[in-house]
C-alpha positions as protocol buffer text, in pm:
chain_id: "A"
residue {
  index: 1
  type: ASP
  ca { x: -1519 y: 295 z: -1214 }
}
residue {
  index: 2
  type: THR
  ca { x: -1632 y: 60 z: -939 }
}
residue {
  index: 3
  type: THR
  ca { x: -1326 y: -166 z: -925 }
}
residue {
  index: 4
  type: PRO
  ca { x: -1102 y: -120 z: -619 }
}
residue {
  index: 5
  type: PRO
  ca { x: -724 y: -114 z: -651 }
}
residue {
  index: 6
  type: SER
  ca { x: -521 y: -417 z: -546 }
}
residue {
  index: 7
  type: THR
  ca { x: -419 y: -462 z: -185 }
}
residue {
  index: 8
  type: PRO
  ca { x: -81 y: -290 z: -135 }
}
residue {
  index: 9
  type: PRO
  ca { x: 173 y: -574 z: -176 }
}
residue {
  index: 10
  type: GLY
  ca { x: 487 y: -634 z: 28 }
}
residue {
  index: 11
  type: LEU
  ca { x: 404 y: -429 z: 338 }
}
residue {
  index: 12
  type: SER
  ca { x: 688 y: -441 z: 589 }
}
residue {
  index: 13
  type: ALA
  ca { x: 773 y: -255 z: 908 }
}
residue {
  index: 14
  type: ASN
  ca { x: 1107 y: -170 z: 1066 }
}
residue {
  index: 15
  type: VAL
  ca { x: 1051 y: -66 z: 1427 }
}
residue {
  index: 16
  type: PHE
  ca { x: 1283 y: 108 z: 1669 }
}
residue {
  index: 17
  type: GLY
  ca { x: 1272 y: 82 z: 2048 }
}
residue {
  index: 18
  type: ASP
  ca { x: 1088 y: 410 z: 2100 }
}
residue {
  index: 19
  type: GLY
  ca { x: 801 y: 309 z: 1871 }
}
residue {
  index: 20
  type: GLU
  ca { x: 929 y: 487 z: 1559 }
}
residue {
  index: 21
  type: THR
  ca { x: 814 y: 262 z: 1275 }
}
residue {
  index: 22
  type: TRP
  ca { x: 924 y: 286 z: 913 }
}
residue {
  index: 23
  type: LEU
  ca { x: 682 y: 126 z: 668 }
}
residue {
  index: 24
  type: ASP
  ca { x: 726 y: 44 z: 303 }
}
residue {
  index: 25
  type: TRP
  ca { x: 521 y: -142 z: 45 }
}
residue {
  index: 26
  type: ASN
  ca { x: 493 y: -183 z: -331 }
}
residue {
  index: 27
  type: ALA
  ca { x: 251 y: 12 z: -548 }
}
residue {
  index: 28
  type: SER
  ca { x: -105 y: -111 z: -591 }
}
residue {
  index: 29
  type: SER
  ca { x: -249 y: -152 z: -938 }
}
residue {
  index: 30
  type: ASP
  ca { x: -585 y: -25 z: -1058 }
}
residue {
  index: 31
  type: ASN
  ca { x: -790 y: -55 z: -1374 }
}
residue {
  index: 32
  type: ALA
  ca { x: -839 y: 322 z: -1417 }
}
residue {
  index: 33
  type: THR
  ca { x: -609 y: 520 z: -1186 }
}
residue {
  index: 34
  type: PRO
  ca { x: -234 y: 531 z: -1265 }
}
residue {
  index: 35
  type: SER
  ca { x: -31 y: 390 z: -976 }
}
residue {
  index: 36
  type: GLY
  ca { x: 133 y: 728 z: -915 }
}
residue {
  index: 37
  type: LEU
  ca { x: -209 y: 881 z: -838 }
}
residue {
  index: 38
  type: ILE
  ca { x: -327 y: 619 z: -590 }
}
residue {
  index: 39
  type: VAL
  ca { x: -349 y: 750 z: -233 }
}
residue {
  index: 40
  type: TYR
  ca { x: -260 y: 519 z: 54 }
}
residue {
  index: 41
  type: GLU
  ca { x: -432 y: 555 z: 389 }
}
residue {
  index: 42
  type: VAL
  ca { x: -217 y: 439 z: 681 }
}
residue {
  index: 43
  type: PHE
  ca { x: -409 y: 329 z: 990 }
}
residue {
  index: 44
  type: LEU
  ca { x: -262 y: 266 z: 1335 }
}
residue {
  index: 45
  type: ASN
  ca { x: -488 y: 56 z: 1558 }
}
residue {
  index: 46
  type: SER
  ca { x: -793 y: 142 z: 1343 }
}
residue {
  index: 47
  type: ARG
  ca { x: -721 y: 519 z: 1354 }
}
residue {
  index: 48
  type: LEU
  ca { x: -624 y: 704 z: 1037 }
}
residue {
  index: 49
  type: ASP
  ca { x: -265 y: 807 z: 1099 }
}
residue {
  index: 50
  type: GLN
  ca { x: -185 y: 968 z: 763 }
}
residue {
  index: 51
  type: PRO
  ca { x: -262 y: 968 z: 392 }
}
residue {
  index: 52
  type: ILE
  ca { x: 28 y: 911 z: 153 }
}
residue {
  index: 53
  type: GLY
  ca { x: 5 y: 1036 z: -205 }
}
residue {
  index: 54
  type: GLY
  ca { x: 226 y: 1149 z: -488 }
}
residue {
  index: 55
  type: GLY
  ca { x: 331 y: 799 z: -586 }
}
residue {
  index: 56
  type: LEU
  ca { x: 505 y: 738 z: -252 }
}
residue {
  index: 57
  type: THR
  ca { x: 494 y: 391 z: -97 }
}
residue {
  index: 58
  type: ALA
  ca { x: 652 y: 455 z: 243 }
}
residue {
  index: 59
  type: ALA
  ca { x: 559 y: 618 z: 572 }
}
residue {
  index: 60
  type: ILE
  ca { x: 696 y: 682 z: 919 }
}
residue {
  index: 61
  type: LEU
  ca { x: 471 y: 665 z: 1223 }
}
residue {
  index: 62
  type: TYR
  ca { x: 499 y: 615 z: 1598 }
}
residue {
  index: 63
  type: ALA
  ca { x: 343 y: 296 z: 1734 }
}
residue {
  index: 64
  type: ASP
  ca { x: 153 y: 312 z: 2062 }
}
residue {
  index: 65
  type: LEU
  ca { x: 371 y: 198 z: 2352 }
}
residue {
  index: 66
  type: GLY
  ca { x: 246 y: -72 z: 2586 }
}
residue {
  index: 67
  type: VAL
  ca { x: 30 y: -258 z: 2330 }
}
residue {
  index: 68
  type: LEU
  ca { x: 43 y: -486 z: 2027 }
}
residue {
  index: 69
  type: ASN
  ca { x: -14 y: -247 z: 1735 }
}
residue {
  index: 70
  type: THR
  ca { x: -188 y: -328 z: 1409 }
}
residue {
  index: 71
  type: ILE
  ca { x: -95 y: -116 z: 1108 }
}
residue {
  index: 72
  type: ASP
  ca { x: -312 y: -127 z: 796 }
}
residue {
  index: 73
  type: VAL
  ca { x: -245 y: 30 z: 457 }
}
residue {
  index: 74
  type: ILE
  ca { x: -539 y: 77 z: 219 }
}
residue {
  index: 75
  type: ALA
  ca { x: -510 y: 195 z: -143 }
}
residue {
  index: 76
  type: VAL
  ca { x: -770 y: 445 z: -265 }
}
residue {
  index: 77
  type: ASP
  ca { x: -814 y: 511 z: -637 }
}
residue {
  index: 78
  type: GLY
  ca { x: -932 y: 827 z: -812 }
}
residue {
  index: 79
  type: ALA
  ca { x: -1297 y: 718 z: -790 }
}
residue {
  index: 80
  type: GLY
  ca { x: -1274 y: 661 z: -415 }
}
residue {
  index: 81
  type: ASN
  ca { x: -1269 y: 281 z: -436 }
}
residue {
  index: 82
  type: ARG
  ca { x: -1078 y: 127 z: -145 }
}
residue {
  index: 83
  type: SER
  ca { x: -866 y: -188 z: -151 }
}
residue {
  index: 84
  type: ALA
  ca { x: -861 y: -459 z: 110 }
}
residue {
  index: 85
  type: PRO
  ca { x: -603 y: -370 z: 378 }
}
residue {
  index: 86
  type: ALA
  ca { x: -245 y: -488 z: 390 }
}
residue {
  index: 87
  type: SER
  ca { x: -161 y: -543 z: 758 }
}
residue {
  index: 88
  type: VAL
  ca { x: 143 y: -579 z: 979 }
}
residue {
  index: 89
  type: THR
  ca { x: 180 y: -591 z: 1359 }
}
residue {
  index: 90
  type: VAL
  ca { x: 433 y: -412 z: 1578 }
}
residue {
  index: 91
  type: ASP
  ca { x: 473 y: -540 z: 1933 }
}
residue {
  index: 92
  type: CYS
  ca { x: 526 y: -259 z: 2184 }
}
residue {
  index: 93
  type: SER
  ca { x: 373 y: -444 z: 2480 }
}
residue {
  index: 94
  type: PHE
  ca { x: 708 y: -478 z: 2655 }
}
residue {
  index: 95
  type: GLY
  ca { x: 800 y: -243 z: 2936 }
}
residue {
  index: 96
  type: PHE
  ca { x: 1124 y: -147 z: 2764 }
}
residue {
  index: 97
  type: GLY
  ca { x: 1002 y: -57 z: 2414 }
}
residue {
  index: 98
  type: CYS
  ca { x: 909 y: -215 z: 2084 }
}
residue {
  index: 99
  type: GLN
  ca { x: 1028 y: -497 z: 1865 }
}
């Protein structure tokens, strides 16, 4: 299997003032790996924040305060093929928190 899974569709972020960020997205599809076995890698500002498996399509992370954050979610299938990233930004560059 050399075909990567689809980019995770529908990525959205709900951010709270202290940087707590709730993410959710829809399941990626793949030609060989069932969607429930795809692992999602969640990156915060190019750093791996956490892997999400078990068929889950949601995560909670804490955005970096004082900067504009980029969050990427990449789907990884059973053969290790990686999708293109789904991306969202969270603006925490304000002195009083995030939005």
